[in-house]
DNA sequence: GCGACAG
DNA sequence: ATCTTGTCGC
């Protein structure tokens, strides 16, 4: 599995090769979850279709949820319930959740322009986190958004930073990349005004996106919550589907 | 052997 | 990821 990850990292493009202008991406406010107001029946413009991907679990089954957003509105949701066979092992997450995610994406009728994954991309021991792995398999532009850091080193302390702040995550001895290579960023999407502090997000390129653009895209996709809208919606949808299966 | 480790 | 009460703050 590790050898395959090195091949995937080799095939991955950590430079911008997007079918749309990343500077044109923006989500004004929180997106309504479903048909409660601004859902359309399918893609209606040439604006990029961005999908959020997340999972929930019941016993040894994975509930993979996909929510497609375009112009700040949900245009489609899809999901799949799959039997799991591989345990969770840090560094090998894609082998456990990759198949289930592909099954859910196959249920989608729209063609995504970008996928936002819950987990790392290039911030990975062999530069092949789940965002990179699935992105390469589908040759789909992708980014990874993780809530905790798997490996690498922040260029500076990350505690108590204001919203909008970010710092590079550099490759250390634990990453198979030249020492100091920027493999992603710590990005503070949200912060409290006083007292309590919120941890930053750890964002990294999946495939066909650079580290800087990944940070900018996540920044543009956040709308008042810690997680970017596509991810937050997929998170909620996964819980919704899970509830129906138990 | 010890420590570290996405979801 | 999942199991869960109470609690702080707008």
mmCIF file of C-alpha atoms (C1' of nucleotides) in Angstrom:
data_model
loop_
_atom_site.group_PDB
_atom_site.id
_atom_site.type_symbol
_atom_site.label_atom_id
_atom_site.label_comp_id
_atom_site.label_asym_id
_atom_site.label_seq_id
_atom_site.Cartn_x
_atom_site.Cartn_y
_atom_site.Cartn_z
ATOM 1 C CA UNK A 1 0.000 0.000 0.000
ATOM 2 C CA UNK A 2 2.851 2.360 0.753
ATOM 3 C CA UNK A 3 4.421 1.652 -2.634
ATOM 4 C CA UNK A 4 1.115 2.499 -4.316
ATOM 5 C CA UNK A 5 0.953 5.759 -2.381
ATOM 6 C CA UNK A 6 4.369 6.752 -3.700
ATOM 7 C CA UNK A 7 3.131 6.118 -7.236
ATOM 8 C CA UNK A 8 0.040 8.211 -6.561
ATOM 9 C CA UNK A 9 2.111 11.056 -5.150
ATOM 10 C CA UNK A 10 4.278 10.841 -8.243
ATOM 11 C CA UNK A 11 1.240 11.076 -10.517
ATOM 12 C CA UNK A 12 -0.282 13.915 -8.508
ATOM 13 C CA UNK A 13 -0.028 17.523 -9.671
ATOM 14 C CA UNK A 14 0.568 19.970 -6.825
ATOM 15 C CA UNK A 15 0.248 22.948 -9.156
ATOM 16 C CA UNK A 16 -2.862 24.762 -10.377
ATOM 17 C CA UNK A 17 -4.644 23.030 -13.242
ATOM 18 C CA UNK A 18 -8.256 23.966 -12.580
ATOM 19 C CA UNK A 19 -11.158 24.175 -15.055
ATOM 20 C CA UNK A 20 -12.275 27.448 -13.448
ATOM 21 C CA UNK A 21 -10.885 30.660 -11.976
ATOM 22 C CA UNK A 22 -10.271 30.111 -8.254
ATOM 23 C CA UNK A 23 -10.513 33.852 -7.634
ATOM 24 C CA UNK A 24 -14.136 33.749 -8.786
ATOM 25 C CA UNK A 25 -15.128 31.256 -6.096
ATOM 26 C CA UNK A 26 -17.127 32.690 -3.220
ATOM 27 C CA UNK A 27 -19.874 31.650 -0.835
ATOM 28 C CA UNK A 28 -21.614 34.667 0.662
ATOM 29 C CA UNK A 29 -23.241 33.083 3.684
ATOM 30 C CA UNK A 30 -24.148 29.684 5.110
ATOM 31 C CA UNK A 31 -25.686 27.467 2.439
ATOM 32 C CA UNK A 32 -29.105 25.999 3.188
ATOM 33 C CA UNK A 33 -28.831 22.263 3.682
ATOM 34 C CA UNK A 34 -31.432 21.025 1.190
ATOM 35 C CA UNK A 35 -34.581 22.018 -0.667
ATOM 36 C CA UNK A 36 -35.507 24.470 2.054
ATOM 37 C CA UNK A 37 -35.074 27.542 -0.041
ATOM 38 C CA UNK A 38 -32.281 27.937 -2.514
ATOM 39 C CA UNK A 39 -31.813 24.486 -3.966
ATOM 40 C CA UNK A 40 -31.969 24.179 -7.706
ATOM 41 C CA UNK A 41 -32.665 21.047 -9.712
ATOM 42 C CA UNK A 42 -29.253 20.759 -11.269
ATOM 43 C CA UNK A 43 -26.355 22.781 -12.665
ATOM 44 C CA UNK A 44 -27.642 25.998 -14.201
ATOM 45 C CA UNK A 45 -24.611 28.060 -15.025
ATOM 46 C CA UNK A 46 -20.985 27.667 -15.966
ATOM 47 C CA UNK A 47 -19.960 28.363 -12.376
ATOM 48 C CA UNK A 48 -17.825 25.602 -10.824
ATOM 49 C CA UNK A 49 -19.559 22.652 -9.183
ATOM 50 C CA UNK A 50 -17.832 22.002 -5.865
ATOM 51 C CA UNK A 51 -18.552 18.846 -3.906
ATOM 52 C CA UNK A 52 -18.029 18.269 -0.201
ATOM 53 C CA UNK A 53 -17.221 14.691 0.836
ATOM 54 C CA UNK A 54 -17.618 13.245 4.318
ATOM 55 C CA UNK A 55 -18.439 10.004 6.081
ATOM 56 C CA UNK A 56 -20.247 8.634 9.097
ATOM 57 C CA UNK A 57 -20.063 5.060 10.386
ATOM 58 C CA UNK A 58 -22.359 2.365 11.674
ATOM 59 C CA UNK A 59 -20.631 -0.777 12.873
ATOM 60 C CA UNK A 60 -18.448 -1.930 10.000
ATOM 61 C CA UNK A 61 -20.285 0.065 7.377
ATOM 62 C CA UNK A 62 -19.419 3.484 5.993
ATOM 63 C CA UNK A 63 -22.000 6.088 5.030
ATOM 64 C CA UNK A 64 -20.336 8.215 2.355
ATOM 65 C CA UNK A 65 -22.051 11.501 1.638
ATOM 66 C CA UNK A 66 -21.548 13.955 -1.212
ATOM 67 C CA UNK A 67 -23.092 17.420 -1.437
ATOM 68 C CA UNK A 68 -22.679 19.401 -4.644
ATOM 69 C CA UNK A 69 -22.730 23.191 -4.430
ATOM 70 C CA UNK A 70 -22.801 25.759 -7.207
ATOM 71 C CA UNK A 71 -23.142 29.524 -6.808
ATOM 72 C CA UNK A 72 -23.817 29.151 -3.107
ATOM 73 C CA UNK A 73 -26.674 26.698 -3.545
ATOM 74 C CA UNK A 74 -26.981 22.939 -3.138
ATOM 75 C CA UNK A 75 -27.701 21.387 -6.532
ATOM 76 C CA UNK A 76 -27.450 17.695 -5.658
ATOM 77 C CA UNK A 77 -26.752 15.212 -2.869
ATOM 78 C CA UNK A 78 -25.722 11.575 -3.178
ATOM 79 C CA UNK A 79 -24.650 8.835 -0.823
ATOM 80 C CA UNK A 80 -23.605 5.197 -0.540
ATOM 81 C CA UNK A 81 -23.504 2.711 2.328
ATOM 82 C CA UNK A 82 -20.553 0.358 2.035
ATOM 83 C CA UNK A 83 -19.176 -2.564 4.008
ATOM 84 C CA UNK A 84 -15.754 -1.760 5.435
ATOM 85 C CA UNK A 85 -12.924 -4.291 5.385
ATOM 86 C CA UNK A 86 -9.822 -2.356 6.349
ATOM 87 C CA UNK A 87 -9.230 -0.807 9.794
ATOM 88 C CA UNK A 88 -8.253 2.796 10.350
ATOM 89 C CA UNK A 89 -4.484 3.119 10.286
ATOM 90 C CA UNK A 90 -2.876 6.584 10.298
ATOM 91 C CA UNK A 91 -1.373 7.084 6.868
ATOM 92 C CA UNK A 92 -3.557 4.464 5.192
ATOM 93 C CA UNK A 93 -6.951 6.135 5.510
ATOM 94 C CA UNK A 94 -7.592 6.127 1.766
ATOM 95 C CA UNK A 95 -7.534 2.341 1.661
ATOM 96 C CA UNK A 96 -10.354 2.221 4.205
ATOM 97 C CA UNK A 97 -12.516 5.098 2.966
ATOM 98 C CA UNK A 98 -11.517 5.544 -0.669
ATOM 99 C CA UNK A 99 -13.721 2.765 -2.076
ATOM 100 C CA UNK A 100 -16.833 3.912 -0.205
ATOM 101 C CA UNK A 101 -16.257 7.471 -1.413
ATOM 102 C CA UNK A 102 -15.923 6.363 -5.040
ATOM 103 C CA UNK A 103 -19.187 4.449 -4.680
ATOM 104 C CA UNK A 104 -20.955 7.609 -3.515
ATOM 105 C CA UNK A 105 -19.465 9.754 -6.264
ATOM 106 C CA UNK A 106 -20.773 7.258 -8.821
ATOM 107 C CA UNK A 107 -24.280 8.031 -7.588
ATOM 108 C CA UNK A 108 -23.773 11.675 -8.473
ATOM 109 C CA UNK A 109 -25.167 12.885 -11.806
ATOM 110 C CA UNK A 110 -23.370 16.229 -12.017
ATOM 111 C CA UNK A 111 -19.708 16.492 -12.992
ATOM 112 C CA UNK A 112 -17.682 18.021 -10.121
ATOM 113 C CA UNK A 113 -15.048 20.660 -10.875
ATOM 114 C CA UNK A 114 -13.488 20.359 -7.430
ATOM 115 C CA UNK A 115 -13.813 17.977 -4.492
ATOM 116 C CA UNK A 116 -13.221 18.996 -0.871
ATOM 117 C CA UNK A 117 -12.221 16.050 1.304
ATOM 118 C CA UNK A 118 -12.357 15.567 5.040
ATOM 119 C CA UNK A 119 -8.741 14.646 5.701
ATOM 120 C CA UNK A 120 -5.300 15.431 4.328
ATOM 121 C CA UNK A 121 -3.989 15.655 0.806
ATOM 122 C CA UNK A 122 -0.301 16.399 0.417
ATOM 123 C CA UNK A 123 0.106 16.681 4.201
ATOM 124 C CA UNK A 124 0.888 12.984 4.414
ATOM 125 C CA UNK A 125 3.968 10.832 5.086
ATOM 126 C CA UNK A 126 4.203 9.878 1.410
ATOM 127 C CA UNK A 127 2.365 12.947 0.074
ATOM 128 C CA UNK A 128 -0.658 10.822 -0.773
ATOM 129 C CA UNK A 129 -3.442 11.528 1.704
ATOM 130 C CA UNK A 130 -7.029 10.626 0.846
ATOM 131 C CA UNK A 131 -7.666 13.887 -1.051
ATOM 132 C CA UNK A 132 -4.672 13.209 -3.276
ATOM 133 C CA UNK A 133 -5.442 9.512 -3.633
ATOM 134 C CA UNK A 134 -9.046 9.927 -4.772
ATOM 135 C CA UNK A 135 -8.207 13.045 -6.784
ATOM 136 C CA UNK A 136 -5.606 11.158 -8.813
ATOM 137 C CA UNK A 137 -7.815 8.096 -9.313
ATOM 138 C CA UNK A 138 -10.548 10.304 -10.788
ATOM 139 C CA UNK A 139 -8.143 12.905 -12.193
ATOM 140 C CA UNK A 140 -10.338 15.421 -10.406
ATOM 141 C CA UNK A 141 -9.036 18.659 -8.831
ATOM 142 C CA UNK A 142 -9.192 18.177 -5.067
ATOM 143 C CA UNK A 143 -8.176 19.637 -1.716
ATOM 144 C CA UNK A 144 -7.897 18.146 1.747
ATOM 145 C CA UNK A 145 -9.251 19.798 4.895
ATOM 146 C CA UNK A 146 -8.159 18.172 8.158
ATOM 147 C CA UNK A 147 -9.025 19.164 11.715
ATOM 148 C CA UNK A 148 -5.741 17.940 13.156
ATOM 149 C CA UNK A 149 -2.209 17.749 11.764
ATOM 150 C CA UNK A 150 -0.956 14.355 10.572
ATOM 151 C CA UNK A 151 2.666 15.273 9.882
ATOM 152 C CA UNK A 152 4.926 18.134 8.890
ATOM 153 C CA UNK A 153 5.731 21.256 10.893
ATOM 154 C CA UNK A 154 3.960 24.640 11.088
ATOM 155 C CA UNK A 155 6.388 27.429 10.124
ATOM 156 C CA UNK A 156 5.310 29.283 13.285
ATOM 157 C CA UNK A 157 3.128 28.647 16.350
ATOM 158 C CA UNK A 158 -0.552 28.282 15.489
ATOM 159 C CA UNK A 159 -2.249 29.012 18.804
ATOM 160 C CA UNK A 160 -4.691 31.866 19.230
ATOM 161 C CA UNK A 161 -4.480 33.292 15.736
ATOM 162 C CA UNK A 162 -7.130 35.601 14.254
ATOM 163 C CA UNK A 163 -9.550 34.487 11.529
ATOM 164 C CA UNK A 164 -7.958 34.624 8.094
ATOM 165 C CA UNK A 165 -4.459 33.879 9.360
ATOM 166 C CA UNK A 166 -2.400 31.093 7.828
ATOM 167 C CA UNK A 167 1.129 29.721 7.916
ATOM 168 C CA UNK A 168 2.884 27.071 5.805
ATOM 169 C CA UNK A 169 3.175 23.455 6.906
ATOM 170 C CA UNK A 170 6.656 22.331 5.950
ATOM 171 C CA UNK A 171 7.963 18.845 5.345
ATOM 172 C CA UNK A 172 10.073 17.538 8.190
ATOM 173 C CA UNK A 173 11.891 14.207 8.633
ATOM 174 C CA UNK A 174 8.505 12.495 8.814
ATOM 175 C CA UNK A 175 7.588 13.434 5.233
ATOM 176 C CA UNK A 176 9.025 11.937 2.060
ATOM 177 C CA UNK A 177 9.753 15.299 0.458
ATOM 178 C CA UNK A 178 12.712 17.693 0.528
ATOM 179 C CA UNK A 179 13.034 19.168 4.035
ATOM 180 C CA UNK A 180 11.177 22.474 4.188
ATOM 181 C CA UNK A 181 8.883 21.828 1.242
ATOM 182 C CA UNK A 182 5.527 23.553 1.773
ATOM 183 C CA UNK A 183 3.020 20.710 1.763
ATOM 184 C CA UNK A 184 0.010 22.695 2.952
ATOM 185 C CA UNK A 185 -1.080 25.382 5.410
ATOM 186 C CA UNK A 186 -2.546 25.792 8.867
ATOM 187 C CA UNK A 187 -5.496 28.092 8.188
ATOM 188 C CA UNK A 188 -7.541 29.831 10.882
ATOM 189 C CA UNK A 189 -11.034 29.838 9.390
ATOM 190 C CA UNK A 190 -12.725 31.126 12.485
ATOM 191 C CA UNK A 191 -11.845 32.498 15.937
ATOM 192 C CA UNK A 192 -13.591 33.700 19.064
ATOM 193 C CA UNK A 193 -13.264 37.321 20.132
ATOM 194 C CA UNK A 194 -12.102 36.568 23.638
ATOM 195 C CA UNK A 195 -11.213 33.752 26.046
ATOM 196 C CA UNK A 196 -11.575 30.355 24.297
ATOM 197 C CA UNK A 197 -9.559 29.561 21.197
ATOM 198 C CA UNK A 198 -10.417 27.510 18.109
ATOM 199 C CA UNK A 199 -7.844 25.250 16.453
ATOM 200 C CA UNK A 200 -6.897 26.040 12.860
ATOM 201 C CA UNK A 201 -7.721 23.819 9.891
ATOM 202 C CA UNK A 202 -4.890 21.988 8.146
ATOM 203 C CA UNK A 203 -5.462 22.363 4.416
ATOM 204 C CA UNK A 204 -3.413 20.799 1.658
ATOM 205 C CA UNK A 205 -3.447 20.165 -2.089
ATOM 206 C CA UNK A 206 -5.143 16.990 -3.256
ATOM 207 C CA UNK A 207 -4.570 17.003 -6.998
ATOM 208 C CA UNK A 208 -4.201 19.741 -9.648
ATOM 209 C CA UNK A 209 -4.134 22.534 -7.049
ATOM 210 C CA UNK A 210 -1.251 24.373 -5.393
ATOM 211 C CA UNK A 211 -0.876 24.861 -1.647
ATOM 212 C CA UNK A 212 -1.544 28.613 -1.872
ATOM 213 C CA UNK A 213 -4.637 28.174 -4.035
ATOM 214 C CA UNK A 214 -5.885 25.448 -1.715
ATOM 215 C CA UNK A 215 -5.739 27.930 1.154
ATOM 216 C CA UNK A 216 -7.506 30.595 -0.902
ATOM 217 C CA UNK A 217 -10.228 28.194 -2.020
ATOM 218 C CA UNK A 218 -10.938 27.015 1.508
ATOM 219 C CA UNK A 219 -10.976 30.622 2.644
ATOM 220 C CA UNK A 220 -13.544 31.461 -0.045
ATOM 221 C CA UNK A 221 -15.678 28.431 0.804
ATOM 222 C CA UNK A 222 -15.937 29.216 4.506
ATOM 223 C CA UNK A 223 -19.024 31.185 5.498
ATOM 224 C CA UNK A 224 -19.105 31.812 9.211
ATOM 225 C CA UNK A 225 -18.370 28.298 10.397
ATOM 226 C CA UNK A 226 -15.083 26.563 11.084
ATOM 227 C CA UNK A 227 -15.535 24.145 8.182
ATOM 228 C CA UNK A 228 -15.952 25.146 4.537
ATOM 229 C CA UNK A 229 -19.606 24.949 3.432
ATOM 230 C CA UNK A 230 -19.322 21.867 1.172
ATOM 231 C CA UNK A 231 -17.723 19.905 4.019
ATOM 232 C CA UNK A 232 -20.140 21.160 6.658
ATOM 233 C CA UNK A 233 -23.100 20.187 4.489
ATOM 234 C CA UNK A 234 -21.694 16.757 3.660
ATOM 235 C CA UNK A 235 -21.036 16.261 7.376
ATOM 236 C CA UNK A 236 -24.656 16.973 8.198
ATOM 237 C CA UNK A 237 -25.961 14.900 5.291
ATOM 238 C CA UNK A 238 -23.872 11.893 6.375
ATOM 239 C CA UNK A 239 -25.430 12.078 9.845
ATOM 240 C CA UNK A 240 -28.862 12.385 8.260
ATOM 241 C CA UNK A 241 -28.422 9.242 6.170
ATOM 242 C CA UNK A 242 -26.860 7.385 9.068
ATOM 243 C CA UNK A 243 -29.930 8.083 11.207
ATOM 244 C CA UNK A 244 -32.146 6.491 8.547
ATOM 245 C CA UNK A 245 -30.090 3.312 8.626
ATOM 246 C CA UNK A 246 -30.278 2.698 12.356
ATOM 247 C "C1'" DG B 1 12.005 -0.359 22.467
ATOM 248 C "C1'" DC B 2 9.763 4.663 22.376
ATOM 249 C "C1'" DG B 3 6.978 8.119 20.292
ATOM 250 C "C1'" DA B 4 3.607 9.829 16.694
ATOM 251 C "C1'" DC B 5 -0.179 9.252 14.039
ATOM 252 C "C1'" DA B 6 -6.041 12.350 9.045
ATOM 253 C "C1'" DG B 7 -10.864 9.727 10.077
ATOM 254 C "C1'" DA C 1 -14.854 8.406 13.508
ATOM 255 C "C1'" DT C 2 -18.003 7.332 17.887
ATOM 256 C "C1'" DC C 3 -19.817 7.475 22.887
ATOM 257 C "C1'" DT C 4 -22.390 11.860 25.685
ATOM 258 C "C1'" DT C 5 -23.790 16.012 30.124
ATOM 259 C "C1'" DG C 6 -23.151 20.130 31.222
ATOM 260 C "C1'" DT C 7 -21.896 24.809 30.202
ATOM 261 C "C1'" DC C 8 -20.433 29.318 28.305
ATOM 262 C "C1'" DG C 9 -21.870 33.120 25.317
ATOM 263 C "C1'" DC C 10 -24.514 35.908 21.822
#
